[in-house]
Tab-separated table of C-alpha atoms and ligand atoms in Angstrom:
chain	number	residue	atom	x	y	z
A	1	MET	CA	0.000	0.000	0.000
A	2	ALA	CA	1.133	3.535	-0.678
A	3	ARG	CA	2.736	4.964	2.458
A	4	ILE	CA	3.206	8.572	3.441
A	5	SER	CA	6.686	9.221	4.789
A	6	PRO	CA	7.000	10.472	8.409
A	7	GLU	CA	8.611	13.701	7.147
A	8	ILE	CA	5.720	14.520	4.831
A	9	ARG	CA	3.242	13.579	7.550
A	10	GLN	CA	4.937	15.999	9.928
A	11	GLU	CA	5.058	18.754	7.340
A	12	ILE	CA	1.324	18.359	6.718
A	13	LEU	CA	0.515	18.459	10.433
A	14	ASP	CA	2.792	21.468	11.024
A	15	LYS	CA	1.022	23.442	8.326
A	16	THR	CA	-2.497	22.390	9.315
A	17	ASP	CA	-4.771	24.973	10.857
A	18	PHE	CA	-6.395	22.237	12.941
A	19	LEU	CA	-9.018	24.487	14.500
A	20	SER	CA	-10.455	25.410	11.118
A	21	VAL	CA	-10.577	21.731	10.138
A	22	TYR	CA	-12.513	20.860	13.321
A	23	GLN	CA	-14.778	23.823	12.751
A	24	GLU	CA	-15.890	22.526	9.395
A	25	HIS	CA	-17.681	19.834	11.372
A	26	VAL	CA	-18.265	21.203	14.863
A	27	ARG	CA	-19.154	24.703	15.929
A	28	LEU	CA	-16.583	25.402	18.646
A	29	GLN	CA	-16.470	27.981	21.400
A	30	LYS	CA	-13.332	28.909	23.309
A	31	LYS	CA	-13.336	28.322	27.054
A	32	GLY	CA	-9.958	28.736	28.695
A	33	ALA	CA	-7.315	26.785	26.822
A	34	SER	CA	-9.850	24.519	25.094
A	35	TYR	CA	-12.599	24.725	22.528
A	36	TRP	CA	-15.987	23.132	23.094
A	37	GLY	CA	-18.876	22.072	20.896
A	38	LEU	CA	-21.613	19.489	20.356
A	39	CYS	CA	-20.071	16.108	19.661
A	40	PRO	CA	-20.424	14.967	16.034
A	41	PHE	CA	-20.208	11.321	17.078
A	42	HIS	CA	-23.063	11.037	19.524
A	43	SER	CA	-26.352	12.759	20.054
A	44	GLU	CA	-26.239	15.415	22.756
A	45	LYS	CA	-27.652	18.783	23.661
A	46	THR	CA	-24.882	20.252	25.815
A	47	PRO	CA	-21.289	20.360	24.532
A	48	SER	CA	-18.951	17.616	25.733
A	49	PHE	CA	-16.666	17.571	22.700
A	50	SER	CA	-13.389	19.387	23.339
A	51	VAL	CA	-10.315	20.343	21.348
A	52	SER	CA	-7.122	21.260	23.127
A	53	GLY	CA	-5.784	24.606	21.960
A	54	ASP	CA	-2.213	23.443	22.637
A	55	THR	CA	-2.022	19.940	21.215
A	56	GLY	CA	-4.848	20.007	18.674
A	57	LEU	CA	-6.135	16.689	20.049
A	58	PHE	CA	-9.864	16.122	20.498
A	59	TYR	CA	-11.742	14.293	23.215
A	60	CYS	CA	-15.435	13.756	23.923
A	61	PHE	CA	-16.419	13.399	27.582
A	62	GLY	CA	-19.740	11.860	26.505
A	63	CYS	CA	-18.762	9.023	24.176
A	64	HIS	CA	-15.026	8.998	24.965
A	65	LYS	CA	-13.899	9.223	21.374
A	66	GLY	CA	-10.649	11.064	21.007
A	67	GLY	CA	-7.384	11.396	19.153
A	68	SER	CA	-5.596	13.442	16.537
A	69	ILE	CA	-6.995	15.563	13.741
A	70	ILE	CA	-6.255	12.640	11.392
A	71	GLN	CA	-8.354	10.284	13.513
A	72	PHE	CA	-11.079	12.925	13.656
A	73	LEU	CA	-11.321	13.187	9.869
A	74	MET	CA	-11.238	9.411	9.483
A	75	ASP	CA	-14.161	9.051	11.895
A	76	VAL	CA	-16.258	12.019	10.973
A	77	ASP	CA	-16.024	11.672	7.185
A	78	LYS	CA	-15.500	7.889	7.118
A	79	LEU	CA	-12.134	8.318	5.411
A	80	THR	CA	-9.230	5.940	5.281
A	81	TYR	CA	-5.933	7.093	6.749
A	82	THR	CA	-4.596	7.920	3.287
A	83	GLU	CA	-7.709	9.893	2.358
A	84	ALA	CA	-7.575	11.865	5.603
A	85	MET	CA	-3.917	12.742	4.966
A	86	GLU	CA	-4.730	13.736	1.386
A	87	GLU	CA	-7.487	15.992	2.649
A	88	LEU	CA	-5.188	17.657	5.200
A	89	ALA	CA	-2.401	18.026	2.617
A	90	ARG	CA	-4.812	19.719	0.227
A	91	LYS	CA	-5.978	22.172	2.891
A	92	ALA	CA	-2.396	22.871	4.025
A	93	GLY	CA	-1.121	23.260	0.459
A	94	VAL	CA	1.443	20.472	0.828
A	95	GLN	CA	2.312	18.278	-2.161
A	96	ILE	CA	1.762	14.722	-0.918
A	97	ARG	CA	4.157	11.941	-1.945
A	98	PHE	CA	3.771	8.228	-1.380
A	99	GLU	CA	6.282	5.466	-0.784
A	100	GLU	CA	5.210	2.146	-2.280
A	101	SER	CA	4.971	-0.792	0.076
A	102	GLU	CA	4.382	-4.393	-0.856
A	103	HIS	CA	1.200	-5.103	1.008
A	104	ALA	CA	-1.500	-3.468	-1.008
A	105	GLY	CA	-4.745	-3.258	0.968
A	106	GLU	CA	-7.299	-5.090	-1.166
A	107	ALA	CA	-10.293	-3.451	0.475
A	108	GLU	CA	-8.775	-0.007	-0.005
A	109	LYS	CA	-8.044	-0.754	-3.656
A	110	ASP	CA	-11.623	-1.926	-4.216
A	111	ARG	CA	-12.941	1.164	-2.529
A	112	GLN	CA	-10.899	3.473	-4.726
A	113	ALA	CA	-11.796	1.478	-7.835
A	114	LEU	CA	-15.478	1.674	-6.947
A	115	LEU	CA	-15.334	5.434	-6.451
A	116	GLU	CA	-13.576	5.777	-9.800
A	117	LEU	CA	-16.218	3.609	-11.441
A	118	TYR	CA	-19.097	5.694	-10.023
A	119	ASP	CA	-17.347	8.901	-10.989
A	120	ARG	CA	-16.744	7.689	-14.534
A	121	LEU	CA	-20.299	6.417	-14.873
A	122	SER	CA	-21.784	9.608	-13.515
A	123	LYS	CA	-19.916	11.577	-16.182
A	124	THR	CA	-20.937	9.125	-18.898
A	125	PHE	CA	-24.629	9.296	-17.925
A	126	HIS	CA	-24.369	13.076	-17.927
A	127	TRP	CA	-22.836	13.014	-21.394
A	128	PHE	CA	-25.723	10.887	-22.690
A	129	LEU	CA	-28.248	13.308	-21.241
A	130	VAL	CA	-26.790	16.508	-22.644
A	131	ASN	CA	-25.029	15.377	-25.821
A	132	HIS	CA	-26.630	12.213	-27.160
A	133	ALA	CA	-29.883	11.954	-29.089
A	134	SER	CA	-31.136	9.186	-26.782
A	135	GLY	CA	-30.996	11.550	-23.782
A	136	ARG	CA	-33.171	14.158	-25.496
A	137	ARG	CA	-36.430	12.955	-23.955
A	138	GLY	CA	-34.937	13.003	-20.453
A	139	LEU	CA	-33.579	16.480	-21.017
A	140	ASP	CA	-37.030	17.646	-22.153
A	141	VAL	CA	-38.607	16.235	-18.970
A	142	LEU	CA	-36.133	18.183	-16.822
A	143	HIS	CA	-36.552	21.397	-18.819
A	144	THR	CA	-40.346	21.095	-18.562
A	145	ARG	CA	-39.967	20.844	-14.798
A	146	GLY	CA	-38.256	24.225	-14.809
A	147	LEU	CA	-34.650	23.015	-14.452
A	148	SER	CA	-31.974	24.909	-16.393
A	149	ASP	CA	-28.944	23.469	-18.174
A	150	GLU	CA	-26.776	25.135	-15.550
A	151	LEU	CA	-28.575	23.287	-12.772
A	152	ILE	CA	-28.442	19.983	-14.680
A	153	GLU	CA	-24.703	20.536	-14.936
A	154	LYS	CA	-24.299	21.462	-11.264
A	155	PHE	CA	-25.989	18.240	-10.110
A	156	SER	CA	-24.469	16.232	-12.935
A	157	LEU	CA	-27.855	14.733	-13.821
A	158	GLY	CA	-27.668	12.009	-16.432
A	159	TYR	CA	-29.422	9.503	-18.616
A	160	ALA	CA	-28.903	5.709	-18.559
A	161	PRO	CA	-29.240	4.274	-22.100
A	162	ALA	CA	-32.254	2.060	-22.809
A	163	SER	CA	-30.224	-0.915	-24.033
A	164	ARG	CA	-29.949	-3.622	-21.366
A	165	GLN	CA	-26.634	-4.742	-22.870
A	166	TRP	CA	-24.943	-1.363	-22.862
A	167	LEU	CA	-23.697	-1.054	-19.269
A	168	TYR	CA	-22.052	-4.459	-19.027
A	169	SER	CA	-20.304	-4.123	-22.414
A	170	PHE	CA	-19.215	-0.560	-21.652
A	171	LEU	CA	-17.651	-1.507	-18.315
A	172	LYS	CA	-16.080	-4.727	-19.600
A	173	ALA	CA	-14.477	-2.698	-22.371
A	174	LYS	CA	-13.020	-0.436	-19.668
A	175	GLY	CA	-11.328	-3.475	-18.128
A	176	TYR	CA	-13.523	-4.182	-15.072
A	177	SER	CA	-13.675	-7.828	-14.005
A	178	ASP	CA	-16.918	-9.798	-13.649
A	179	ASN	CA	-16.291	-10.292	-9.961
A	180	PHE	CA	-15.793	-6.578	-9.365
A	181	LEU	CA	-18.924	-5.663	-11.319
A	182	LYS	CA	-20.941	-8.231	-9.406
A	183	HIS	CA	-20.346	-6.283	-6.188
A	184	SER	CA	-20.596	-2.850	-7.762
A	185	GLY	CA	-24.258	-2.323	-6.867
A	186	LEU	CA	-25.059	-1.544	-10.514
A	187	PHE	CA	-26.445	-4.887	-11.638
A	188	SER	CA	-29.323	-7.142	-10.609
A	189	LYS	CA	-28.608	-9.556	-7.756
A	190	ASN	CA	-30.108	-12.388	-9.769
A	191	ASP	CA	-28.462	-11.670	-13.093
A	192	GLN	CA	-25.033	-10.151	-13.111
A	193	TYR	CA	-25.401	-8.794	-16.663
A	194	TRP	CA	-28.742	-7.095	-16.071
A	195	PRO	CA	-28.306	-3.386	-15.210
A	196	LEU	CA	-30.476	-1.808	-12.499
A	197	PHE	CA	-30.780	1.314	-14.604
A	198	ALA	CA	-31.897	1.504	-18.231
A	199	ASP	CA	-33.823	4.309	-19.936
A	200	ARG	CA	-33.882	6.357	-16.745
A	201	ILE	CA	-32.988	9.887	-15.703
A	202	MET	CA	-30.026	9.480	-13.353
A	203	PHE	CA	-29.351	11.335	-10.112
A	204	PRO	CA	-25.820	10.749	-8.804
A	205	ILE	CA	-25.654	10.631	-5.010
A	206	SER	CA	-22.439	11.857	-3.458
A	207	ASP	CA	-21.042	12.291	0.031
A	208	ALA	CA	-20.283	15.686	1.565
A	209	ARG	CA	-16.989	15.782	-0.343
A	210	GLY	CA	-18.674	15.255	-3.703
A	211	ARG	CA	-17.651	11.615	-4.188
A	212	VAL	CA	-20.426	9.808	-6.083
A	213	HIS	CA	-21.163	6.416	-4.508
A	214	ARG	CA	-24.767	5.655	-5.372
A	215	PHE	CA	-27.381	6.431	-8.011
A	216	ARG	CA	-31.091	6.943	-8.165
A	217	GLY	CA	-32.856	6.426	-11.487
A	218	ARG	CA	-36.222	7.916	-12.377
A	219	ALA	CA	-38.374	6.100	-14.937
A	220	MET	CA	-39.234	7.865	-18.187
A	221	ASP	CA	-42.552	6.033	-18.564
A	222	GLN	CA	-45.193	4.786	-16.159
A	223	GLU	CA	-44.068	1.163	-16.449
A	224	GLY	CA	-42.159	-0.351	-13.552
A	225	PRO	CA	-41.180	1.451	-10.360
A	226	LYS	CA	-40.906	5.223	-10.723
A	227	TYR	CA	-37.668	5.329	-8.755
A	228	ILE	CA	-34.886	2.791	-8.295
A	229	ASN	CA	-31.968	3.265	-5.916
A	230	SER	CA	-28.686	1.444	-6.212
A	231	PRO	CA	-27.867	-0.367	-2.944
A	232	GLU	CA	-25.232	0.656	-0.443
A	233	THR	CA	-22.062	-1.207	-1.404
A	234	ALA	CA	-19.947	-3.179	1.060
A	235	VAL	CA	-16.876	-1.034	0.448
A	236	PHE	CA	-18.587	2.295	0.718
A	237	LYS	CA	-21.090	2.536	3.554
A	238	LYS	CA	-22.355	5.923	4.563
A	239	GLN	CA	-25.487	6.074	6.634
A	240	ASP	CA	-25.487	9.842	6.874
A	241	THR	CA	-25.627	10.582	3.141
A	242	LEU	CA	-28.215	13.105	2.003
A	243	PHE	CA	-28.989	13.894	-1.603
A	244	ALA	CA	-27.457	17.283	-2.621
A	245	LEU	CA	-25.549	17.805	0.640
A	246	PHE	CA	-22.396	18.476	-1.366
A	247	GLN	CA	-24.087	21.139	-3.521
A	248	ALA	CA	-25.951	22.657	-0.555
A	249	LEU	CA	-23.119	22.606	1.975
A	250	ASP	CA	-21.856	26.191	1.670
A	251	SER	CA	-25.352	27.550	1.754
A	252	ILE	CA	-26.300	25.414	4.779
A	253	LYS	CA	-23.271	26.668	6.677
A	254	SER	CA	-23.716	30.332	5.788
A	255	SER	CA	-27.462	30.387	6.491
A	256	ASP	CA	-27.115	28.085	9.534
A	257	GLU	CA	-30.147	26.245	8.182
A	258	ALA	CA	-30.938	23.228	5.996
A	259	LEU	CA	-34.144	22.668	4.057
A	260	ILE	CA	-35.102	18.988	4.011
A	261	CYS	CA	-37.365	17.961	1.144
A	262	GLU	CA	-39.196	14.739	0.455
A	263	GLY	CA	-38.083	14.210	-3.154
A	264	TYR	CA	-35.027	14.844	-5.278
A	265	MET	CA	-37.057	16.856	-7.797
A	266	ASP	CA	-38.165	19.123	-4.941
A	267	VAL	CA	-34.541	19.694	-3.969
A	268	LEU	CA	-33.666	20.623	-7.547
A	269	SER	CA	-36.697	22.900	-7.779
A	270	PHE	CA	-35.661	24.844	-4.677
A	271	HIS	CA	-32.104	25.175	-6.002
A	272	ALA	CA	-33.566	26.388	-9.315
A	273	ALA	CA	-35.474	29.059	-7.390
A	274	GLY	CA	-32.266	30.176	-5.678
A	275	ILE	CA	-32.947	28.402	-2.369
A	276	THR	CA	-29.702	26.484	-2.327
A	277	ASN	CA	-29.716	24.904	1.148
A	278	ALA	CA	-32.145	22.142	0.098
A	279	VAL	CA	-31.309	18.452	0.577
A	280	ALA	CA	-33.304	15.184	0.742
A	281	PRO	CA	-33.057	11.850	2.556
A	282	LEU	CA	-32.092	9.014	0.205
A	283	GLY	CA	-35.219	6.948	0.616
A	284	THR	CA	-38.395	8.239	2.171
A	285	ALA	CA	-37.396	8.305	5.818
A	286	PHE	CA	-35.225	10.971	7.420
A	287	THR	CA	-32.863	9.213	9.838
A	288	SER	CA	-31.033	10.282	12.978
A	289	HIS	CA	-27.677	9.713	11.210
A	290	GLN	CA	-28.721	12.276	8.621
A	291	ALA	CA	-29.974	14.640	11.322
A	292	MET	CA	-26.555	14.406	13.006
A	293	ALA	CA	-24.806	15.140	9.700
A	294	LEU	CA	-26.851	18.331	9.377
A	295	ARG	CA	-26.453	19.368	12.982
A	296	ARG	CA	-22.687	19.371	12.476
A	297	ARG	CA	-23.208	22.130	9.908
A	298	ALA	CA	-26.219	24.145	11.051
A	299	SER	CA	-28.474	24.730	14.019
A	300	ARG	CA	-31.846	24.877	12.252
A	301	VAL	CA	-33.785	22.706	9.808
A	302	VAL	CA	-36.958	23.296	7.846
A	303	LEU	CA	-38.944	20.233	6.770
A	304	CYS	CA	-40.788	20.456	3.480
A	305	PHE	CA	-42.609	17.209	2.773
A	306	ASP	CA	-45.541	16.559	0.436
A	307	SER	CA	-48.948	17.823	1.470
A	308	ASP	CA	-50.537	14.342	1.279
A	309	GLU	CA	-51.159	12.090	4.284
A	310	ALA	CA	-47.905	10.121	3.770
A	311	GLY	CA	-45.907	13.350	3.561
A	312	LEU	CA	-47.509	14.777	6.698
A	313	HIS	CA	-46.816	11.566	8.566
A	314	ALA	CA	-43.164	11.628	7.444
A	315	ALA	CA	-42.915	15.256	8.598
A	316	GLU	CA	-44.324	14.337	12.041
A	317	ARG	CA	-41.629	11.716	12.558
A	318	ALA	CA	-38.882	13.940	11.179
A	319	CYS	CA	-39.790	16.692	13.690
A	320	SER	CA	-38.910	14.419	16.611
A	321	ILE	CA	-35.787	13.032	14.929
A	322	ALA	CA	-34.432	16.514	14.239
A	323	ALA	CA	-35.370	17.862	17.667
A	324	ALA	CA	-33.712	14.869	19.349
A	325	VAL	CA	-30.281	15.883	18.042
A	326	GLY	CA	-30.808	19.488	19.110
A	327	LEU	CA	-31.882	21.008	15.790
A	328	GLU	CA	-34.349	23.860	15.953
A	329	THR	CA	-37.086	22.551	13.682
A	330	SER	CA	-39.834	24.117	11.623
A	331	VAL	CA	-42.169	22.901	8.901
A	332	LEU	CA	-43.000	24.294	5.483
A	333	LEU	CA	-46.303	23.105	4.018
A	334	PRO	CA	-46.453	23.270	0.208
A	335	GLU	CA	-49.188	25.655	-0.934
A	336	GLY	CA	-50.618	25.785	-4.424
A	337	GLY	CA	-49.333	22.336	-5.398
A	338	LYS	CA	-48.594	18.957	-3.886
A	339	ASP	CA	-44.851	19.565	-3.712
A	340	ALA	CA	-42.120	22.067	-4.572
A	341	SER	CA	-41.537	20.551	-7.997
A	342	GLU	CA	-45.170	20.984	-9.030
A	343	ILE	CA	-45.217	24.563	-7.732
A	344	LEU	CA	-42.087	25.459	-9.715
A	345	GLU	CA	-43.433	23.867	-12.874
A	346	LYS	CA	-46.908	25.398	-12.693
A	347	LYS	CA	-46.365	28.700	-10.917
A	348	GLY	CA	-42.690	29.549	-11.278
A	349	ALA	CA	-39.722	30.368	-9.084
A	350	GLY	CA	-41.274	33.526	-7.605
A	351	GLU	CA	-44.160	31.580	-6.112
A	352	LEU	CA	-41.842	28.941	-4.681
A	353	THR	CA	-39.638	31.564	-3.016
A	354	ARG	CA	-42.703	33.272	-1.551
A	355	MET	CA	-44.015	29.985	-0.219
A	356	ALA	CA	-40.677	29.112	1.344
A	357	LYS	CA	-41.073	31.980	3.823
A	358	ASN	CA	-44.229	30.548	5.414
A	359	THR	CA	-42.703	28.189	7.942
A	360	ILE	CA	-44.371	27.211	11.199
A	361	ASN	CA	-42.496	25.855	14.164
A	362	ALA	CA	-42.547	22.115	14.693
A	363	GLY	CA	-44.463	22.337	17.975
A	364	HIS	CA	-47.353	24.250	16.382
A	365	PHE	CA	-47.362	21.937	13.400
A	366	LEU	CA	-47.675	18.857	15.607
A	367	LEU	CA	-50.379	20.406	17.789
A	368	THR	CA	-52.403	21.267	14.695
A	369	ARG	CA	-51.930	17.715	13.428
A	370	ALA	CA	-53.041	16.292	16.784
A	371	GLY	CA	-56.234	18.358	16.468
A	372	GLN	CA	-56.851	16.933	12.991
A	373	LEU	CA	-56.067	13.326	13.840
A	374	PHE	CA	-57.919	12.959	17.132
A	375	ASP	CA	-61.211	14.083	18.565
A	376	ILE	CA	-59.809	16.254	21.319
A	377	SER	CA	-63.238	17.011	22.752
A	378	THR	CA	-63.179	13.553	24.374
A	379	MET	CA	-60.909	12.276	27.143
A	380	GLU	CA	-59.775	9.389	24.947
A	381	GLY	CA	-58.926	11.751	22.097
A	382	LYS	CA	-56.957	14.014	24.455
A	383	ALA	CA	-54.984	11.019	25.735
A	384	LYS	CA	-54.180	9.931	22.181
A	385	ALA	CA	-53.097	13.465	21.287
A	386	VAL	CA	-50.743	13.582	24.259
A	387	SER	CA	-49.103	10.280	23.376
A	388	PHE	CA	-48.821	11.483	19.756
A	389	LEU	CA	-46.996	14.619	20.968
A	390	PHE	CA	-44.832	12.827	23.494
A	391	PRO	CA	-41.838	11.862	21.240
A	392	PHE	CA	-41.387	15.504	20.241
A	393	LEU	CA	-41.849	16.765	23.787
A	394	ASP	CA	-39.296	14.243	24.970
A	395	ALA	CA	-36.840	15.373	22.289
A	396	LEU	CA	-36.913	19.078	23.221
A	397	ASP	CA	-33.524	20.189	24.389
A	398	SER	CA	-34.302	22.410	27.336
A	399	ASP	CA	-36.607	22.265	30.329
A	400	VAL	CA	-37.746	25.792	29.615
A	401	ARG	CA	-38.890	24.912	26.110
A	402	ARG	CA	-40.495	21.723	27.337
A	403	GLN	CA	-42.426	23.559	30.056
A	404	GLU	CA	-43.599	26.158	27.549
A	405	TYR	CA	-44.714	23.492	25.147
A	406	ILE	CA	-46.582	21.619	27.882
A	407	LYS	CA	-48.438	24.858	28.664
A	408	GLU	CA	-49.313	25.275	24.997
A	409	ILE	CA	-50.565	21.685	24.813
A	410	GLY	CA	-52.633	22.332	27.929
A	411	ARG	CA	-54.221	25.432	26.391
A	412	THR	CA	-54.996	23.690	23.095
A	413	LEU	CA	-56.354	20.470	24.556
A	414	GLY	CA	-58.046	22.137	27.499
B	1	ZN	ZN1	-19.208	12.175	21.780
């Protein structure tokens, strides 16, 4: 495996502004000789994560994780040692050099090869969409939805050719082995030549550093499932991935807020309207891993799920998940269409931007929902409403807020 010499390692560490590296992931406050913030590795509401101003080492008094800045990057971004050093070298402006060693790490090689494959494929799908006649129909669909060429470029949207033979032949011609392709997450489990994606609009899914490691394909016609996701691969597991986090990251940090949408098309629609802090969970459910990934970068989230019953239910659950990691949470209910994508298509960017201002806080949203779901004029209905509200109440991060919310519940339910 490629090794980094001790001299280069030292040079990188000497030139690293470690505090700024930590602060990309944790909002730190100086107290004495140390810096404190909310731990990115476990869920908490009062800071127990510390960085020593002298040594640059970190330690969490809650979950007891600790170590160097290299260890921190490896853990927080799920990087290998080499990747973490590359990242630090890039930030410090040091040219990294490797010494070859005999024991090549097979898993590491596979991981790199897989990332290269996804990167290559993402570019190829994009080429088909914007340059090839077969991608024309997909491009028209996206244009009709109000998405510009610039946006299509920014998110590297693509088109997977309709031929079921194309992908296998293309990748074999590039020199990939059958065994490697079998575990690539791109082909059917039952038939290793059968691609998961054919004649679909492709959304590459990347991590916070922009490395594509999964795809979602949207059907062009009504046949078959509307969306297909490629599975998480054994060599690249990331539970905290959110669609568009890479593109939204700067905006999330500068606004201190993330907008969580239900669908990928909604995310793109918000970006098209200039609201560039929009992201989406990969499947339908918003998870606590994803909430943690956002809390490392902002203190507030806005949930914008579809206005149907399934969307409202997803929003209810997401309120508690976000509140439980200490995110200040509010809800945006789509008005004038079932979701952001429909509003952009039918009413334009101006309407979507106007709508985006009408947020209500999560507590009010849930109380209103409780009133709709249960008959709160009866004792039984009141009891059901209280147990419905309990997960959110339990997740609130201060006694003061909790007491205030209990009062509000009392007033509403009588
Ligand atoms: Zn911790």
